[in-house]
Amino acid sequence: MPSQRTGPPASAEPIDPDTGLSASPRRREPRLPHYTVLGVIAVGGALGAVARYGASRLWPAGTDGFPWATLTVNAVGCLVIGVFLVVVSEVFSAHRLLRPFFATGVLGGFTTFSTYCVDIVRLVDSGRAGPALAYLAATLVAAMAAVSAGAWSTRRVVAKWGER
Amino acid sequence: MSDILLVALGGAVGAPLRYLTDRAVQSRHDTVFPWGTFTANVVGSLILGVLTGAALAGAAGHTLQVLLGTGLCGALTTYSTFSYETLRLAETGARFFAVANIAASVVAGLGAAFAGFAVAQSLFG
């Protein structure tokens, strides 16, 4: 919705990437059939979940039980969503199914908040409160750093291209 | 059924469920706070807490853990959308909501996971 742009480029991106409700007055474009959107999210979710499962099999928690695989998966997913959502919001008008498929489906299925929480419960339950606290903080810091780095660096590249 | 298929099946249900939860919750309030993702993350953490407690007590087998835990709960919850929404809140001047989103999500998610874990262990243990 370019006509609504008033602020810096970042204002084109909604807060909620799934619905975009907070950025646009409840979307005017004709809706795609609901089941089509749900279908591509399901396919994306399956792919993302399998990729996360693969990462956890390749990189099982070490003898100290520190969940490196989940931490890495979450940080990578945050980096990619930062890049992806800036690209589809500001660079090209992507097909309307690309965002639900990739952001809501693949990346949503790839990253996980429940495993993050239960990893902490497991660490605390086994008497490792220190590593639990470290994991809690490290994931938050890594995720926020990754999504910021992804979005900011992509906007920089986009702005440079725009100057040419 | 192989583990990969179970994870895919769970993921194929969990991700659309998160989308539907997000839409349902977001259409019912007018604040900038991302209650939709928050709800999906807390509910998923509660279910995974119960499942993990039940598994440690020997009441939930491998198939259930892979299907519902890795697949469904993993895809129902999300870190990428959570972090992106937090970033957008901070960037649009809603710094308080950004910090509140992090604090509330971690406290509620952990609380739900601990509660589910404890209840399942006392029920099945």
Short mmCIF file of C-alpha atoms in Angstrom, two decimals:
data_model
loop_
_atom_site.label_atom_id
_atom_site.label_comp_id
_atom_site.label_asym_id
_atom_site.label_seq_id
_atom_site.Cartn_x
_atom_site.Cartn_y
_atom_site.Cartn_z
CA MET A 1 0.00 0.00 0.00
CA PRO A 2 2.40 2.71 -1.17
CA SER A 3 -0.19 5.48 -0.87
CA GLN A 4 -0.16 5.12 2.90
CA ARG A 5 3.55 5.59 3.23
CA THR A 6 4.29 8.60 5.32
CA GLY A 7 7.32 7.74 7.43
CA PRO A 8 10.65 6.14 6.66
CA PRO A 9 10.63 3.03 4.46
CA ALA A 10 10.28 0.76 7.46
CA SER A 11 6.71 1.96 7.94
CA ALA A 12 5.62 -0.17 5.02
CA GLU A 13 6.15 -3.24 7.13
CA PRO A 14 3.34 -4.25 9.44
CA ILE A 15 3.98 -5.24 13.03
CA ASP A 16 2.19 -8.55 12.68
CA PRO A 17 3.58 -10.10 9.50
CA ASP A 18 0.82 -12.73 9.42
CA THR A 19 -2.20 -10.49 9.35
CA GLY A 20 -0.79 -7.02 8.78
CA LEU A 21 -3.83 -5.78 10.69
CA SER A 22 -2.07 -3.07 12.61
CA ALA A 23 -0.59 -1.44 9.52
CA SER A 24 -3.45 -1.48 7.06
CA PRO A 25 -7.14 -0.84 7.56
CA ARG A 26 -8.29 -4.45 7.34
CA ARG A 27 -7.11 -5.11 3.80
CA ARG A 28 -9.11 -4.06 0.80
CA GLU A 29 -7.79 -6.45 -1.83
CA PRO A 30 -9.96 -9.45 -2.59
CA ARG A 31 -9.07 -12.30 -0.28
CA LEU A 32 -7.62 -15.49 -1.55
CA PRO A 33 -9.67 -18.55 -0.70
CA HIS A 34 -8.96 -19.33 2.91
CA TYR A 35 -8.04 -22.93 2.27
CA THR A 36 -5.38 -21.92 -0.27
CA VAL A 37 -3.60 -19.77 2.31
CA LEU A 38 -3.99 -22.49 4.96
CA GLY A 39 -2.68 -25.05 2.48
CA VAL A 40 0.54 -23.21 1.67
CA ILE A 41 1.10 -22.50 5.39
CA ALA A 42 0.65 -26.22 6.12
CA VAL A 43 3.18 -27.20 3.44
CA GLY A 44 5.61 -24.53 4.68
CA GLY A 45 5.09 -25.57 8.30
CA ALA A 46 5.82 -29.21 7.46
CA LEU A 47 9.03 -28.26 5.62
CA GLY A 48 10.19 -25.94 8.41
CA ALA A 49 9.47 -28.48 11.14
CA VAL A 50 11.32 -31.23 9.27
CA ALA A 51 14.32 -28.91 8.77
CA ARG A 52 14.35 -28.16 12.53
CA TYR A 53 14.09 -31.88 13.29
CA GLY A 54 17.00 -32.53 10.94
CA ALA A 55 19.11 -29.90 12.69
CA SER A 56 18.37 -31.45 16.10
CA ARG A 57 19.39 -34.89 14.80
CA LEU A 58 22.61 -33.61 13.25
CA TRP A 59 23.49 -31.63 16.35
CA PRO A 60 22.12 -33.32 19.46
CA ALA A 61 22.52 -31.62 22.84
CA GLY A 62 25.97 -32.32 24.24
CA THR A 63 26.84 -34.01 27.50
CA ASP A 64 26.17 -30.72 29.26
CA GLY A 65 22.64 -30.76 27.84
CA PHE A 66 22.94 -27.27 26.38
CA PRO A 67 20.47 -27.03 23.46
CA TRP A 68 22.78 -25.53 20.84
CA ALA A 69 20.68 -26.80 17.93
CA THR A 70 17.48 -25.06 19.09
CA LEU A 71 19.39 -21.86 19.82
CA THR A 72 20.98 -21.88 16.37
CA VAL A 73 17.74 -22.77 14.58
CA ASN A 74 15.91 -19.92 16.30
CA ALA A 75 18.67 -17.38 15.61
CA VAL A 76 18.92 -18.38 11.93
CA GLY A 77 15.14 -18.23 11.52
CA CYS A 78 15.10 -14.72 13.02
CA LEU A 79 17.88 -13.53 10.70
CA VAL A 80 16.07 -14.89 7.65
CA ILE A 81 12.68 -13.43 8.60
CA GLY A 82 14.32 -10.01 9.05
CA VAL A 83 15.72 -10.16 5.52
CA PHE A 84 12.66 -11.76 3.95
CA LEU A 85 9.98 -9.44 5.32
CA VAL A 86 11.92 -6.32 4.32
CA VAL A 87 12.39 -7.72 0.81
CA VAL A 88 8.73 -8.62 0.28
CA SER A 89 7.52 -5.38 1.88
CA GLU A 90 9.86 -2.96 0.14
CA VAL A 91 11.61 -4.49 -2.83
CA PHE A 92 9.05 -6.25 -4.95
CA SER A 93 5.40 -7.07 -4.63
CA ALA A 94 5.65 -10.76 -4.16
CA HIS A 95 2.92 -13.21 -4.97
CA ARG A 96 0.38 -13.07 -2.18
CA LEU A 97 1.02 -16.67 -1.20
CA LEU A 98 4.80 -16.25 -0.83
CA ARG A 99 4.64 -14.52 2.54
CA PRO A 100 2.21 -16.96 4.21
CA PHE A 101 4.16 -19.87 2.75
CA PHE A 102 7.62 -18.74 3.75
CA ALA A 103 7.25 -16.44 6.78
CA THR A 104 4.22 -17.98 8.49
CA GLY A 105 4.80 -21.53 7.28
CA VAL A 106 8.48 -22.36 6.73
CA LEU A 107 10.09 -19.95 9.21
CA GLY A 108 7.28 -20.31 11.75
CA GLY A 109 7.58 -24.09 11.56
CA PHE A 110 11.38 -23.94 11.65
CA THR A 111 11.68 -21.75 14.74
CA THR A 112 10.05 -22.72 18.01
CA PHE A 113 9.14 -21.01 21.23
CA SER A 114 7.74 -24.09 22.99
CA THR A 115 10.97 -26.09 22.69
CA TYR A 116 12.86 -23.02 23.95
CA CYS A 117 10.68 -22.90 27.08
CA VAL A 118 10.73 -26.65 27.69
CA ASP A 119 14.52 -26.77 27.15
CA ILE A 120 14.78 -24.34 30.07
CA VAL A 121 12.38 -26.45 32.18
CA ARG A 122 14.47 -29.56 31.47
CA LEU A 123 17.73 -27.81 32.41
CA VAL A 124 16.23 -26.49 35.66
CA ASP A 125 14.66 -29.88 36.40
CA SER A 126 18.05 -31.57 36.08
CA GLY A 127 19.61 -29.08 38.49
CA ARG A 128 21.38 -26.91 35.91
CA ALA A 129 19.93 -23.51 36.71
CA GLY A 130 23.05 -21.66 35.51
CA PRO A 131 23.02 -23.06 31.97
CA ALA A 132 19.22 -22.62 31.94
CA LEU A 133 19.56 -18.91 32.63
CA ALA A 134 22.41 -18.59 30.12
CA TYR A 135 20.32 -20.33 27.45
CA LEU A 136 17.29 -18.16 28.24
CA ALA A 137 19.28 -14.95 27.82
CA ALA A 138 21.50 -16.11 24.93
CA THR A 139 18.51 -17.10 22.78
CA LEU A 140 16.77 -13.77 23.37
CA VAL A 141 19.90 -11.76 22.60
CA ALA A 142 20.80 -13.86 19.55
CA ALA A 143 17.24 -13.71 18.17
CA MET A 144 16.85 -9.96 18.57
CA ALA A 145 20.35 -9.29 17.21
CA ALA A 146 19.69 -11.58 14.24
CA VAL A 147 16.31 -10.11 13.26
CA SER A 148 17.67 -6.55 13.63
CA ALA A 149 20.78 -7.32 11.62
CA GLY A 150 18.69 -8.99 8.92
CA ALA A 151 16.18 -6.17 8.61
CA TRP A 152 18.64 -3.29 8.90
CA SER A 153 21.25 -4.63 6.51
CA THR A 154 18.56 -5.45 3.95
CA ARG A 155 17.08 -1.95 4.20
CA ARG A 156 20.57 -0.52 3.67
CA VAL A 157 21.06 -2.56 0.54
CA VAL A 158 17.58 -1.59 -0.68
CA ALA A 159 18.29 2.11 -0.05
CA LYS A 160 21.62 1.88 -1.92
CA TRP A 161 19.88 0.32 -4.89
CA GLY A 162 17.27 3.05 -4.81
CA GLU A 163 19.94 5.75 -5.07
CA ARG A 164 21.31 4.38 -8.31
CA MET B 1 5.40 -44.24 10.38
CA SER B 2 8.82 -42.72 10.11
CA ASP B 3 9.78 -39.87 12.41
CA ILE B 4 10.19 -37.43 9.53
CA LEU B 5 6.63 -38.05 8.36
CA LEU B 6 5.32 -37.59 11.90
CA VAL B 7 7.17 -34.28 12.25
CA ALA B 8 5.89 -33.14 8.85
CA LEU B 9 2.33 -34.09 9.76
CA GLY B 10 2.53 -32.26 13.09
CA GLY B 11 4.08 -29.23 11.40
CA ALA B 12 1.40 -29.21 8.71
CA VAL B 13 -1.25 -28.93 11.45
CA GLY B 14 0.62 -26.68 13.88
CA ALA B 15 1.52 -23.86 11.47
CA PRO B 16 -2.02 -23.28 10.12
CA LEU B 17 -3.30 -23.52 13.69
CA ARG B 18 -0.95 -20.68 14.67
CA TYR B 19 -2.14 -18.62 11.70
CA LEU B 20 -5.80 -19.15 12.63
CA THR B 21 -5.10 -18.39 16.31
CA ASP B 22 -3.25 -15.22 15.33
CA ARG B 23 -6.07 -14.01 13.07
CA ALA B 24 -8.77 -14.81 15.61
CA VAL B 25 -6.97 -13.03 18.45
CA GLN B 26 -5.75 -10.05 16.40
CA SER B 27 -9.23 -9.28 15.08
CA ARG B 28 -10.55 -9.03 18.64
CA HIS B 29 -8.39 -6.19 19.95
CA ASP B 30 -7.19 -2.82 18.77
CA THR B 31 -3.84 -2.47 20.52
CA VAL B 32 -0.43 -2.80 18.89
CA PHE B 33 0.49 -5.62 21.26
CA PRO B 34 0.92 -8.88 19.31
CA TRP B 35 -1.47 -10.96 21.43
CA GLY B 36 -1.98 -13.45 18.59
CA THR B 37 1.60 -14.77 18.50
CA PHE B 38 1.75 -14.48 22.29
CA THR B 39 -1.30 -16.76 22.63
CA ALA B 40 0.02 -19.38 20.21
CA ASN B 41 3.42 -19.41 21.94
CA VAL B 42 1.98 -19.78 25.46
CA VAL B 43 -0.54 -22.47 24.47
CA GLY B 44 2.15 -24.42 22.60
CA SER B 45 4.52 -24.17 25.56
CA LEU B 46 1.81 -25.46 27.90
CA ILE B 47 1.07 -28.47 25.67
CA LEU B 48 4.78 -29.27 25.23
CA GLY B 49 5.29 -28.97 28.99
CA VAL B 50 2.51 -31.50 29.62
CA LEU B 51 3.85 -33.81 26.91
CA THR B 52 7.42 -33.65 28.24
CA GLY B 53 6.29 -34.29 31.82
CA ALA B 54 4.18 -37.21 30.64
CA ALA B 55 7.07 -38.59 28.59
CA LEU B 56 9.47 -38.46 31.54
CA ALA B 57 6.85 -40.26 33.63
CA GLY B 58 6.61 -42.93 30.93
CA ALA B 59 3.06 -42.02 29.89
CA ALA B 60 3.82 -40.62 26.42
CA GLY B 61 5.71 -42.67 23.87
CA HIS B 62 8.16 -41.72 21.18
CA THR B 63 5.55 -41.42 18.42
CA LEU B 64 3.45 -38.97 20.41
CA GLN B 65 6.50 -36.90 21.33
CA VAL B 66 7.66 -36.59 17.74
CA LEU B 67 4.18 -35.95 16.29
CA LEU B 68 2.82 -33.55 18.92
CA GLY B 69 6.04 -32.21 20.45
CA THR B 70 8.54 -31.72 17.65
CA GLY B 71 5.90 -31.36 14.93
CA LEU B 72 2.75 -29.75 16.26
CA CYS B 73 3.99 -27.70 19.23
CA GLY B 74 7.17 -26.76 17.39
CA ALA B 75 5.20 -25.32 14.47
CA LEU B 76 2.36 -23.88 16.57
CA THR B 77 4.94 -21.72 18.31
CA THR B 78 7.42 -19.38 16.66
CA TYR B 79 10.51 -17.44 17.55
CA SER B 80 10.93 -15.69 14.20
CA THR B 81 7.55 -13.92 14.22
CA PHE B 82 7.99 -13.13 17.92
CA SER B 83 11.35 -11.45 17.32
CA TYR B 84 10.15 -9.62 14.21
CA GLU B 85 7.07 -8.26 15.94
CA THR B 86 9.24 -7.11 18.85
CA LEU B 87 11.61 -5.35 16.46
CA ARG B 88 8.73 -3.62 14.66
CA LEU B 89 7.25 -2.46 17.97
CA ALA B 90 10.59 -0.95 18.98
CA GLU B 91 11.01 0.69 15.57
CA THR B 92 7.56 2.22 15.48
CA GLY B 93 8.14 3.94 18.81
CA ALA B 94 6.28 1.44 20.97
CA ARG B 95 9.42 0.64 22.99
CA PHE B 96 7.44 -0.16 26.11
CA PHE B 97 5.36 -2.73 24.23
CA ALA B 98 8.52 -4.22 22.71
CA VAL B 99 10.05 -4.81 26.13
CA ALA B 100 6.68 -5.90 27.52
CA ASN B 101 6.29 -8.41 24.67
CA ILE B 102 9.64 -10.01 25.48
CA ALA B 103 9.00 -10.07 29.23
CA ALA B 104 5.40 -11.29 28.98
CA SER B 105 6.18 -13.97 26.38
CA VAL B 106 9.11 -15.39 28.34
CA VAL B 107 7.35 -15.27 31.72
CA ALA B 108 4.05 -16.68 30.43
CA GLY B 109 5.70 -19.25 28.14
CA LEU B 110 8.02 -20.49 30.87
CA GLY B 111 5.21 -20.42 33.44
CA ALA B 112 2.99 -22.47 31.12
CA ALA B 113 5.78 -24.96 30.35
CA PHE B 114 6.67 -25.39 34.05
CA ALA B 115 3.00 -25.73 35.05
CA GLY B 116 2.25 -28.28 32.33
CA PHE B 117 5.41 -30.22 33.17
CA ALA B 118 4.61 -30.30 36.91
CA VAL B 119 0.95 -31.24 36.44
CA ALA B 120 1.82 -34.06 34.03
CA GLN B 121 4.49 -35.43 36.36
CA SER B 122 2.12 -35.48 39.32
CA LEU B 123 -0.68 -36.99 37.22
CA PHE B 124 1.38 -39.68 35.50
CA GLY B 125 4.38 -40.02 37.76
#
